[in-house]
Backbone as a printed PyTorch tensor [residue, N CA C, xyz], in Angstrom:
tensor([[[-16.3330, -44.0920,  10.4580],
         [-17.3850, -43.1490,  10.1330],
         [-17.4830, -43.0150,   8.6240]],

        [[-18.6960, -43.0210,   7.9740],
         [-18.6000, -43.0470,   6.3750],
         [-19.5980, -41.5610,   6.9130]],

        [[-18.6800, -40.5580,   5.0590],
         [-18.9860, -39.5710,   5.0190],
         [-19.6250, -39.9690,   2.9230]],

        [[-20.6970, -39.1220,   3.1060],
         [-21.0890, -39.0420,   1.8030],
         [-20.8540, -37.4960,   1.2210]],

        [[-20.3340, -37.6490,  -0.2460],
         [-19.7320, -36.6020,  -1.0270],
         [-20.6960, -36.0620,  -2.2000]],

        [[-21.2240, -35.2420,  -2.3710],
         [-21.8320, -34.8530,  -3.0650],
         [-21.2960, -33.6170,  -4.1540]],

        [[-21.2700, -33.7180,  -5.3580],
         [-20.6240, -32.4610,  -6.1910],
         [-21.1140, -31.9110,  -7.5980]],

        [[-21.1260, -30.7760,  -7.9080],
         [-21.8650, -29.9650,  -8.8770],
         [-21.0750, -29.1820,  -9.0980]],

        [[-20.8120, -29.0500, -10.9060],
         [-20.2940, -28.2670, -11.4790],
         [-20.4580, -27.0850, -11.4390]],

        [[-20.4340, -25.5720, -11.1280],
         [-20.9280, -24.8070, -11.7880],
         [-20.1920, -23.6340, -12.6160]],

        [[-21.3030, -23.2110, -13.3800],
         [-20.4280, -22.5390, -14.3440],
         [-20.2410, -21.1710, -13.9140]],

        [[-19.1080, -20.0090, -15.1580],
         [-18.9130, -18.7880, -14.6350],
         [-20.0670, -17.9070, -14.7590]],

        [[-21.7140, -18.4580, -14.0340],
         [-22.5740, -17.0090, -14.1700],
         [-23.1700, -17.0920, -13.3690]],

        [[-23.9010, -15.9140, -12.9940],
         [-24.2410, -15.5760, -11.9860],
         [-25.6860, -15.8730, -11.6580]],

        [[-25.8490, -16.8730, -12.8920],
         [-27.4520, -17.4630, -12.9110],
         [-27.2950, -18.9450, -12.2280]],

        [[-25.9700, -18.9210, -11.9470],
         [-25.1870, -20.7970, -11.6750],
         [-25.8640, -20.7670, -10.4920]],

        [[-26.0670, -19.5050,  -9.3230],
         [-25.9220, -19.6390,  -8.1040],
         [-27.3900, -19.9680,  -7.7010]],

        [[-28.3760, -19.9210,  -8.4040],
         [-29.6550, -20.6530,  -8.0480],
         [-29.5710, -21.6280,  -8.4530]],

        [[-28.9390, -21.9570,  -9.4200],
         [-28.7990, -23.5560,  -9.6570],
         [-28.4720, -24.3140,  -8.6210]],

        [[-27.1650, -24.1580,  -8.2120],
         [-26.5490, -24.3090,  -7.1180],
         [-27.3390, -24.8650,  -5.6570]],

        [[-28.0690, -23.7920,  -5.7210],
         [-28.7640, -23.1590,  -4.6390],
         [-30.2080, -24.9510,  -4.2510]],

        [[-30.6570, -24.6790,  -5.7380],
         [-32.0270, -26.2680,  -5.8130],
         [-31.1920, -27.3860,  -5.8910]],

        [[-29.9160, -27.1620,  -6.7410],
         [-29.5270, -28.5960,  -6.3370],
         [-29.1800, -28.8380,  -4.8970]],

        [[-28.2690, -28.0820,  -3.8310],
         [-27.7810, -28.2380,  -2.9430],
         [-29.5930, -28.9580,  -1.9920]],

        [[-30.5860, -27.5850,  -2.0510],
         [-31.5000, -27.9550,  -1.1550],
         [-32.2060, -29.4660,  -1.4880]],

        [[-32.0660, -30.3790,  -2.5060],
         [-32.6170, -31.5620,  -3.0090],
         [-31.6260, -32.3490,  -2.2740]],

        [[-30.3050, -32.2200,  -2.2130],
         [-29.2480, -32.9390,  -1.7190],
         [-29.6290, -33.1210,  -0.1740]],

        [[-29.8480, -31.8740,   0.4820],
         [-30.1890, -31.8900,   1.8280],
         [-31.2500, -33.0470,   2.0760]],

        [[-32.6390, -32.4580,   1.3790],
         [-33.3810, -33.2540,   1.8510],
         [-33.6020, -34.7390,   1.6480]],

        [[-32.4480, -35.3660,   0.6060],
         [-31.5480, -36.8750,   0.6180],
         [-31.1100, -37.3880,   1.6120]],

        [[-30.4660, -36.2350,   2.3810],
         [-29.5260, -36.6700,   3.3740],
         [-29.8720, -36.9390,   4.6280]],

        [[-31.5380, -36.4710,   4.8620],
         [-31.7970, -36.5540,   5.7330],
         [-32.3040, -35.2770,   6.8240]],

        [[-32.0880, -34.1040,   6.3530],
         [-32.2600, -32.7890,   6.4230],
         [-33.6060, -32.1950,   5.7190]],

        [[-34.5560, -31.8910,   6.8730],
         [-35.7800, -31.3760,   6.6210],
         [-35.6360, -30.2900,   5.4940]],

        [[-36.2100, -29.7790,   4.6100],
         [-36.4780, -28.3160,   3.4240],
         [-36.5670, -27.3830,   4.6260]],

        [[-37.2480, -27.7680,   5.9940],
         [-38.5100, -26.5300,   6.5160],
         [-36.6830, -26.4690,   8.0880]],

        [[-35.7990, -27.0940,   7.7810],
         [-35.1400, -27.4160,   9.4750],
         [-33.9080, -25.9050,   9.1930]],

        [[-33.8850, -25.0000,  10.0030],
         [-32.9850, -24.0600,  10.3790],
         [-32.0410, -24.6440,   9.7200]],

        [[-31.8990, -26.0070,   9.9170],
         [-30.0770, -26.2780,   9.5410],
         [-29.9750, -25.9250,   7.7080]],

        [[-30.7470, -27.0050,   7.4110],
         [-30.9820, -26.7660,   5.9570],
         [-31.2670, -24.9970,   5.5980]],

        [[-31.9460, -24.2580,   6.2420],
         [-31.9310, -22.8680,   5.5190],
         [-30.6540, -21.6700,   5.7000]],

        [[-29.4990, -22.6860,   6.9150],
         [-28.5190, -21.8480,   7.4310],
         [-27.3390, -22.3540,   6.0050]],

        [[-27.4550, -23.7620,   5.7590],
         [-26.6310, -24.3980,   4.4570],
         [-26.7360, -23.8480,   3.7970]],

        [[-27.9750, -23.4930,   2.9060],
         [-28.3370, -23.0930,   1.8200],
         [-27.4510, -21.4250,   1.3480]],

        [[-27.8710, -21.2460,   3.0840],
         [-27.1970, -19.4210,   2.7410],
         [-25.9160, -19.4260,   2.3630]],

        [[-25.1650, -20.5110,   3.1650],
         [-23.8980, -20.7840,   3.2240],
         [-23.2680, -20.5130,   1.7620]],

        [[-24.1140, -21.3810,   1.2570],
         [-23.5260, -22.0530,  -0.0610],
         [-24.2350, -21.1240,  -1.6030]],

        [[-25.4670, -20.5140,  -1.2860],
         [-25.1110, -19.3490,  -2.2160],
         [-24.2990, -18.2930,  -2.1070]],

        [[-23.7250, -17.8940,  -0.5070],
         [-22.6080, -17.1210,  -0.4610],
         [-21.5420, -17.2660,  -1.1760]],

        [[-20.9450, -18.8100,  -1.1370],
         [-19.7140, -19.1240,  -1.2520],
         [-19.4600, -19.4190,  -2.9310]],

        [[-20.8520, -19.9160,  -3.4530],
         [-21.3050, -19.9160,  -5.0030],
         [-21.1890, -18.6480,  -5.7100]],

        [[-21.4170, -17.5630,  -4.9690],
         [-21.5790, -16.0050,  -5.7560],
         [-20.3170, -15.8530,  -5.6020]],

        [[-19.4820, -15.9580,  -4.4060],
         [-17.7220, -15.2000,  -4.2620],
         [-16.7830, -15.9730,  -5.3070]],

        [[-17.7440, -17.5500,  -5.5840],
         [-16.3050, -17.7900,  -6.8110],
         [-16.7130, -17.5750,  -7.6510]],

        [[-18.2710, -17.4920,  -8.2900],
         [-18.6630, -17.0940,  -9.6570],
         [-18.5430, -15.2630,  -9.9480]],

        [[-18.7400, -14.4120,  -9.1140],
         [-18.7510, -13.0000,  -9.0840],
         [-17.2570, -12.2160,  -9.2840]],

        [[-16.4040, -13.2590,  -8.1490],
         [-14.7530, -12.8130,  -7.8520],
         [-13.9120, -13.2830,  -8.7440]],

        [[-14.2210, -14.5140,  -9.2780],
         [-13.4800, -15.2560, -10.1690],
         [-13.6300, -15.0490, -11.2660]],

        [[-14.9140, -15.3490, -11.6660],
         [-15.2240, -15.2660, -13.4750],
         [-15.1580, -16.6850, -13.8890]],

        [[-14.3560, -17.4170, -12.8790],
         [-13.8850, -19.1740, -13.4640],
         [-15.1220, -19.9210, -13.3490]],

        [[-15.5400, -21.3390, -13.8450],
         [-15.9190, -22.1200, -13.2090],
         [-15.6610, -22.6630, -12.0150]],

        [[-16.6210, -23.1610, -11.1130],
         [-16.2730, -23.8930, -10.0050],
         [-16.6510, -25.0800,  -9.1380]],

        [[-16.5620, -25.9620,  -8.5830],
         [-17.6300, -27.0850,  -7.8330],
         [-17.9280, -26.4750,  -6.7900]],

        [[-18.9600, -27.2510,  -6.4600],
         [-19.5830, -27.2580,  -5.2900],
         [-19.3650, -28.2440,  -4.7040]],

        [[-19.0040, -28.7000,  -3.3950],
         [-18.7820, -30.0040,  -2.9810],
         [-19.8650, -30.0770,  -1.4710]],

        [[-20.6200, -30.9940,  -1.0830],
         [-21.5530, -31.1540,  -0.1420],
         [-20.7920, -32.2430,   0.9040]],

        [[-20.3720, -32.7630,   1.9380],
         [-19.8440, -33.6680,   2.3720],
         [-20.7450, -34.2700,   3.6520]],

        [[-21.6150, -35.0670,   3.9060],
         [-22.1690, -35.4700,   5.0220],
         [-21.3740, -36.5480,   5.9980]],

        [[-21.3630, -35.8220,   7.1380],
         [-20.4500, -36.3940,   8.1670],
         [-21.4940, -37.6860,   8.9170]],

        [[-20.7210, -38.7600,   8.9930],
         [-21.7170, -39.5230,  10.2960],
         [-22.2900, -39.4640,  11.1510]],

        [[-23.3830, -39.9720,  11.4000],
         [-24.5870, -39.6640,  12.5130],
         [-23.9430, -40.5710,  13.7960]],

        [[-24.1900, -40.0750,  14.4920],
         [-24.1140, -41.0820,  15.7220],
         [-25.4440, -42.7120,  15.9180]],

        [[-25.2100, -42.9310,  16.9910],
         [-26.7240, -44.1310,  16.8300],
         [-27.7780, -43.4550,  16.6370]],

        [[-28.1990, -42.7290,  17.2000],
         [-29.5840, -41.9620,  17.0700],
         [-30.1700, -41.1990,  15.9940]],

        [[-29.1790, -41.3560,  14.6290],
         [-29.1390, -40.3930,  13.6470],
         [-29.3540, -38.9730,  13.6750]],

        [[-28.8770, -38.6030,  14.4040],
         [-28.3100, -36.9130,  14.9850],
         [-26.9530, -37.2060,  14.9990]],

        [[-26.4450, -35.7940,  14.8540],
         [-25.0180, -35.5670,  14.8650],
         [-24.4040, -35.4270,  13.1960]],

        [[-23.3050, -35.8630,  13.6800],
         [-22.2800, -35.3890,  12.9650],
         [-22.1590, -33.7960,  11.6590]],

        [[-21.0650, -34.0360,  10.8240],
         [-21.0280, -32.2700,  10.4410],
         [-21.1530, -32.6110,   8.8580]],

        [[-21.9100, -31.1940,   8.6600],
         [-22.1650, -31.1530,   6.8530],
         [-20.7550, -29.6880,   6.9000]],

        [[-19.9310, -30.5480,   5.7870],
         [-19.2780, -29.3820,   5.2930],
         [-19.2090, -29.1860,   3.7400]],

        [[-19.4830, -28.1990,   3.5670],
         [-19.7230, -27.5610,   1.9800],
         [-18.4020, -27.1880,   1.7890]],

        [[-18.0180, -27.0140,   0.1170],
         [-16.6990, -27.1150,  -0.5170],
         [-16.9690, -26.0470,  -1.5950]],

        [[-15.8650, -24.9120,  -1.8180],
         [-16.2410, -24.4860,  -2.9200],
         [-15.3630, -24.3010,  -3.8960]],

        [[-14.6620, -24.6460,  -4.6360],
         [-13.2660, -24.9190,  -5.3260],
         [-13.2780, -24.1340,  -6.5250]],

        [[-12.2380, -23.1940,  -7.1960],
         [-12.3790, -22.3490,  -8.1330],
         [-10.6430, -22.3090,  -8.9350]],

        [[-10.8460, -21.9900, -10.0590],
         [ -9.2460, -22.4840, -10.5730],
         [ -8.4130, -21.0350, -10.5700]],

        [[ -9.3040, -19.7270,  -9.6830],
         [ -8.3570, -18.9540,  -9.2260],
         [ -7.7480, -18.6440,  -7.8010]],

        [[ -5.8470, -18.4940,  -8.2480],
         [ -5.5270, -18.8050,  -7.1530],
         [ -4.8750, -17.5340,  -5.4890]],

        [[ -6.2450, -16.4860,  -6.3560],
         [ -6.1660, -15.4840,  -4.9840],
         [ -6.8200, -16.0240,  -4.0530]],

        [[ -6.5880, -15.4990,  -2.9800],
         [ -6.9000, -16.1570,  -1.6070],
         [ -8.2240, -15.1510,  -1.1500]],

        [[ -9.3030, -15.7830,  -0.8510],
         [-10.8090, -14.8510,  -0.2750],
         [-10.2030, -13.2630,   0.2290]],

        [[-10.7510, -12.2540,  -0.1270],
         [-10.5630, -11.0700,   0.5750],
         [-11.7550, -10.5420,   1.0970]],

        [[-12.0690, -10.9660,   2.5680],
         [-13.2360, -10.4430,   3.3680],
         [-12.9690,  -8.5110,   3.0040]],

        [[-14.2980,  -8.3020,   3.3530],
         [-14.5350,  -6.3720,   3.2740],
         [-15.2060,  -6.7450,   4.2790]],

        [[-15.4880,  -5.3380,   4.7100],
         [-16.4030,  -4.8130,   5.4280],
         [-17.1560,  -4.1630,   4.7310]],

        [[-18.4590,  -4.3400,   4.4980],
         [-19.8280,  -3.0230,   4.1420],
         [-20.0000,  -2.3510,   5.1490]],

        [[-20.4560,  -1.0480,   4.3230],
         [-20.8180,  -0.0350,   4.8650],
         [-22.1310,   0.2620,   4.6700]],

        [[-23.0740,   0.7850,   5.4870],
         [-24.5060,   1.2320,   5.6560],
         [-25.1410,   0.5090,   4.5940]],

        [[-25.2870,   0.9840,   3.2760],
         [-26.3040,   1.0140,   2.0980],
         [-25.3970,   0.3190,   1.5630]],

        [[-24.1620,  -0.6090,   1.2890],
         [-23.4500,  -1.1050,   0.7610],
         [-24.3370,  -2.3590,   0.1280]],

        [[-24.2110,  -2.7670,  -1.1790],
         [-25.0630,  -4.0080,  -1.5890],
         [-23.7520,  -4.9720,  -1.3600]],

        [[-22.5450,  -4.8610,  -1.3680],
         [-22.0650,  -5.9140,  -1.6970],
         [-20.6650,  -5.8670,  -0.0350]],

        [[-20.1050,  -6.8770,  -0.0960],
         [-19.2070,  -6.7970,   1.4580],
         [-19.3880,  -7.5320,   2.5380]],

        [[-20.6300,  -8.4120,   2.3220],
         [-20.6260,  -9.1510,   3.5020],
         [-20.9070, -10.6350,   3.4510]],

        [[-20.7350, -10.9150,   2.5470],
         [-20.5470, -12.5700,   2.0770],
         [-19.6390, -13.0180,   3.5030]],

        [[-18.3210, -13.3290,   3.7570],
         [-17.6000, -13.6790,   4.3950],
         [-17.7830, -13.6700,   5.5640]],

        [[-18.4720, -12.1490,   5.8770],
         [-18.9070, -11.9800,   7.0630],
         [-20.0960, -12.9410,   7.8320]],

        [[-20.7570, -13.3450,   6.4320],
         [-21.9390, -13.9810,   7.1270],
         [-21.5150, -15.4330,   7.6780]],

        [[-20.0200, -15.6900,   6.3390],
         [-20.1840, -17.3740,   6.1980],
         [-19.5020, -17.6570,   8.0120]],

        [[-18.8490, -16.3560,   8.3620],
         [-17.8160, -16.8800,   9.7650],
         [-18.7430, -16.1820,  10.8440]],

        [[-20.1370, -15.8730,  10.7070],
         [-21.3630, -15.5370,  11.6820],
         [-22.1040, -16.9780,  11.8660]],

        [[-22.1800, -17.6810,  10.6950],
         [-23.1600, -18.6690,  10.4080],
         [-22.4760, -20.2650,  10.2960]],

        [[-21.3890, -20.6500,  10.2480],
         [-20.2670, -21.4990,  10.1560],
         [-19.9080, -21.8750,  11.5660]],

        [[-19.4610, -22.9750,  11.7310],
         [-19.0760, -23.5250,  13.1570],
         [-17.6300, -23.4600,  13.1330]],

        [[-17.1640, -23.5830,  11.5660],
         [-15.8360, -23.3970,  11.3540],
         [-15.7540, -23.0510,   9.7580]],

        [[-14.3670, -22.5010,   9.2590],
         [-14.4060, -22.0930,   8.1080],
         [-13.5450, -21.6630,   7.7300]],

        [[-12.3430, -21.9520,   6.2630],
         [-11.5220, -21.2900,   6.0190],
         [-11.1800, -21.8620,   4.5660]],

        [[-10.1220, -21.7100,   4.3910],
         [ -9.4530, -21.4530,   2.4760],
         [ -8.1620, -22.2490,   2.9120]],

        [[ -7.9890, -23.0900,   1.3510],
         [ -7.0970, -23.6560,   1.4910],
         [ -6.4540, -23.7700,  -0.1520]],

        [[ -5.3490, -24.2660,  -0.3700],
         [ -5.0110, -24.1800,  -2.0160],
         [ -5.3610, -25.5040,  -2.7010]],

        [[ -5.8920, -25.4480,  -3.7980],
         [ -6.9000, -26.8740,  -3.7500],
         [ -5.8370, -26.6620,  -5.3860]],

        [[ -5.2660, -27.6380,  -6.2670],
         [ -4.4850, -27.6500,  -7.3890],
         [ -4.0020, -26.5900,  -7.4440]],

        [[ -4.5710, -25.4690,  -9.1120],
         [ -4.0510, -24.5610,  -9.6320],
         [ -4.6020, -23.1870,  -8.6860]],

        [[ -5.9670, -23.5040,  -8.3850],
         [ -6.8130, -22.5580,  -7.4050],
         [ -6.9160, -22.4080,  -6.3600]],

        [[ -7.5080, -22.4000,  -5.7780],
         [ -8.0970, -22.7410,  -4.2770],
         [ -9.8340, -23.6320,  -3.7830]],

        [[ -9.5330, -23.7180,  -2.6810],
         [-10.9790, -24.3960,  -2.1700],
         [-11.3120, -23.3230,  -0.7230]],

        [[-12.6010, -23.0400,  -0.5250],
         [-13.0880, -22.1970,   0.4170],
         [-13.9040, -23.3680,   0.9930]],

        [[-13.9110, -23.4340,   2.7370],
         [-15.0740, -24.4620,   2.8990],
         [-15.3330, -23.9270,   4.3060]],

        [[-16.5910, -24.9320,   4.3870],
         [-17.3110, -24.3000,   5.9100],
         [-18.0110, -25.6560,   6.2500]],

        [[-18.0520, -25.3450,   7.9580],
         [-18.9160, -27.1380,   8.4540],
         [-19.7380, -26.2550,   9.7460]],

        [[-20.8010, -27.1400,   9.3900],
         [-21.6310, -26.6730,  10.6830],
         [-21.8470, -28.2170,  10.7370]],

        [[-22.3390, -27.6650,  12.3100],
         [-22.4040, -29.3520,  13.2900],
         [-23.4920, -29.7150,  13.6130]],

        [[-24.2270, -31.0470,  13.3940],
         [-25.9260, -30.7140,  12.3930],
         [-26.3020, -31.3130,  14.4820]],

        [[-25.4940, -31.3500,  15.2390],
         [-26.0700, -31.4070,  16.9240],
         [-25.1910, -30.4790,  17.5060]],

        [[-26.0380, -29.9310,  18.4280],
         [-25.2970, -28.7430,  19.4520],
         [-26.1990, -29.6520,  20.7590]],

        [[-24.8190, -29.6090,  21.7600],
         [-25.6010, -29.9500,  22.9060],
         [-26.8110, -29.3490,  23.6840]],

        [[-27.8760, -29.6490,  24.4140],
         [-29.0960, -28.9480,  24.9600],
         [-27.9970, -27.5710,  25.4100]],

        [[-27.4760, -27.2810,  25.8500],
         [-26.8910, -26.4190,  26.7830],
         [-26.3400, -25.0340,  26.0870]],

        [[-26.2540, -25.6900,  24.5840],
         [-25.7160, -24.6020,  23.8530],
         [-24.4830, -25.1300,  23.5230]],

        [[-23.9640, -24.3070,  22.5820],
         [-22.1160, -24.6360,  21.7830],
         [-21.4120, -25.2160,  22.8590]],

        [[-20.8120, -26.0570,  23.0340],
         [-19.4460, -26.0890,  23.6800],
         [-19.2760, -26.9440,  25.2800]],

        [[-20.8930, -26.6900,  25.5600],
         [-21.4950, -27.1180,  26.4660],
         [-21.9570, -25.3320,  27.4330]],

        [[-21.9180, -24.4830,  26.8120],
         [-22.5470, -23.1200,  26.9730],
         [-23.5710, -23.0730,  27.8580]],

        [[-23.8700, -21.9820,  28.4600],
         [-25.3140, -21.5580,  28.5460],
         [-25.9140, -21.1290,  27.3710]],

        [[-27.5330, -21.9240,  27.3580],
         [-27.9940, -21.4810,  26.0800],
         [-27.9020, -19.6920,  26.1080]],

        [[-28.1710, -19.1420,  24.4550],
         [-27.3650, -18.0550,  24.1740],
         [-26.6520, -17.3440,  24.3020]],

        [[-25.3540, -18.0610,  24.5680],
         [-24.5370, -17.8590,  25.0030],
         [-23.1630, -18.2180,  23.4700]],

        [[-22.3080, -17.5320,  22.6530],
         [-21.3980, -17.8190,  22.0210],
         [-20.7880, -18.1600,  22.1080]],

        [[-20.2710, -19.3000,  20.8470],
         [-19.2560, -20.5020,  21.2300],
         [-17.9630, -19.5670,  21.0210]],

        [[-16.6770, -20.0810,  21.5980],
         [-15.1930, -19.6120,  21.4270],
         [-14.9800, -19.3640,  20.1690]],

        [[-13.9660, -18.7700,  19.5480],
         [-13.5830, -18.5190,  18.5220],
         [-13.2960, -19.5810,  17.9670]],

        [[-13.6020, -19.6080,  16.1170],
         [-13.5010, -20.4600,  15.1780],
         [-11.6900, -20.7950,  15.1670]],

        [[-11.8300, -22.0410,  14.2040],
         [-10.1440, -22.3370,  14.0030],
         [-10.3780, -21.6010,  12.5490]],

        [[ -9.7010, -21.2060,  11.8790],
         [ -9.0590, -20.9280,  10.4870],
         [ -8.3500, -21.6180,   9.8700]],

        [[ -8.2290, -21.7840,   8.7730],
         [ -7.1630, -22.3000,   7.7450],
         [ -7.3830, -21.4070,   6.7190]],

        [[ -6.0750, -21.4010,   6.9860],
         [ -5.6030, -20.1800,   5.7490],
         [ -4.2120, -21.0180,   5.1060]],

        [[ -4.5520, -21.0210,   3.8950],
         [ -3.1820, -21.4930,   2.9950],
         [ -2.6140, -22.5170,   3.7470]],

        [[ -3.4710, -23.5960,   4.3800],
         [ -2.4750, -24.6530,   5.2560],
         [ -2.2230, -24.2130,   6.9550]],

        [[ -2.1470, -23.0630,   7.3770],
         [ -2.1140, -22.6900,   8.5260],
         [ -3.0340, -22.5890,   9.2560]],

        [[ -2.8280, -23.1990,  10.6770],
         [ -3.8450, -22.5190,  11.3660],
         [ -4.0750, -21.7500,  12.1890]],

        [[ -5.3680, -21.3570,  12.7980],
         [ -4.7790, -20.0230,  13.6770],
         [ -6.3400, -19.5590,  14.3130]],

        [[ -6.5590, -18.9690,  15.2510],
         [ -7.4640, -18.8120,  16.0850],
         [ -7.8060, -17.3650,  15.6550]],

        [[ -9.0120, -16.7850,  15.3710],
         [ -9.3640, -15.4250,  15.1870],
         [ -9.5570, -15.1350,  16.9550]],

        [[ -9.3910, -13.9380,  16.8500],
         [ -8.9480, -12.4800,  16.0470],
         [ -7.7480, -12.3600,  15.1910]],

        [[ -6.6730, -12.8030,  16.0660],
         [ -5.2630, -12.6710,  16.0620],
         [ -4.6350, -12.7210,  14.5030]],

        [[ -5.1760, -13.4260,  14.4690],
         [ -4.5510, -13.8560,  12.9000],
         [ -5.5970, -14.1410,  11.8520]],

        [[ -6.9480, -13.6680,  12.0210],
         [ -7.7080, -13.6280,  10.6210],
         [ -7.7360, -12.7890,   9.6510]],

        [[ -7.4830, -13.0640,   8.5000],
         [ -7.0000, -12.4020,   7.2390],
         [ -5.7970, -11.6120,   7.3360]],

        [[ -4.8630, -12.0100,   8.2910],
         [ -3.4460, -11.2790,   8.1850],
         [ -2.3430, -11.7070,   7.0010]],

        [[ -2.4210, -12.6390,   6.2990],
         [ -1.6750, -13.4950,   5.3260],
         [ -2.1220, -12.7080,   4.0280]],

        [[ -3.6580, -12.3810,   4.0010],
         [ -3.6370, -11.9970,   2.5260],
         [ -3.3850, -11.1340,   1.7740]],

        [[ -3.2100, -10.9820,   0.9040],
         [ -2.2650,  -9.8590,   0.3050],
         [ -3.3710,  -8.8160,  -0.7250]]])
């Protein structure tokens, strides 16, 4: 299976994350991913989420990494996973928002909107990443009834893995 890698610098501001944002959606529609297709507008969110938590939380510079997974024969399938790498080495701290809260739900969205997703220690920093799976069977996730929710995500946390509830965000300090 050949996977194509795609990557962008960005810097520590908070103007990076629209940058981010046109380069990623130009990349998509390279890859084969409609501007106008759900998948492409679910990426996009993805990845200004994950662009604002290292430029906002960090202050550091950071990449962006795009990774396109192999298509099957029919050119459907396989998984886009986005990369977000930062040279600080605290580990994501999900919140919860509250009502009128502007800020708190980044994380929340990326493990609403993500097929899978977690943090890992990438050199001096860390890397945050997420993959959605660009085919879901007619039936729904998993082989589901349509609307129907797929099982719980895997995690990686610091190398470990682990099935939410049980163990999501119990490691971080």
């Amino acid at each position: 299976m050949q996977v194509l890698q795609v990557q962008l610098e960005v810097g520590p501001d908070p103007a990076e994350v629209g940058r981010a944002r046109r380069w990623a959606r130009s990349r998509l529609v390279g890859s084969g991913i409609g501007d106008d297709e759900p998948l492409a507008e679910t990426l996009i969110l993805l990845i200004s989420e994950l662009v604002t938590n290292a430029v906002v939380h960090t202050g550091c510079p950071a990449v962006l990494r795009m990774l396109f997974g192999g298509a099957g024969a029919s050119g459907a399938g396989g998984t886009v996973r986005v990369e977000v790498a930062d040279a600080s080495d605290c580990p994501p701290r999900p919140r919860h928002a509250e009502g009128d809260d502007t800020n708190g739900r980044g994380l929340e969205l990326v493990d609403g909107l993500a097929d899978r997703w977690g943090w890992q220690p990438e050199g001096a920093g860390k890397q945050i990443w997420c993959e959605v799976d660009r085919s879901v069977p007619a039936g729904g996730p998993m082989g589901a009834p349509a609307g129907v929710q797929e099982a719980p995500k895997v995690v990686v946390q610091g190398g470990e893995v682990c099935e939410p509830p049980s163990c999501l965000f119990t490691n971080l300090a």
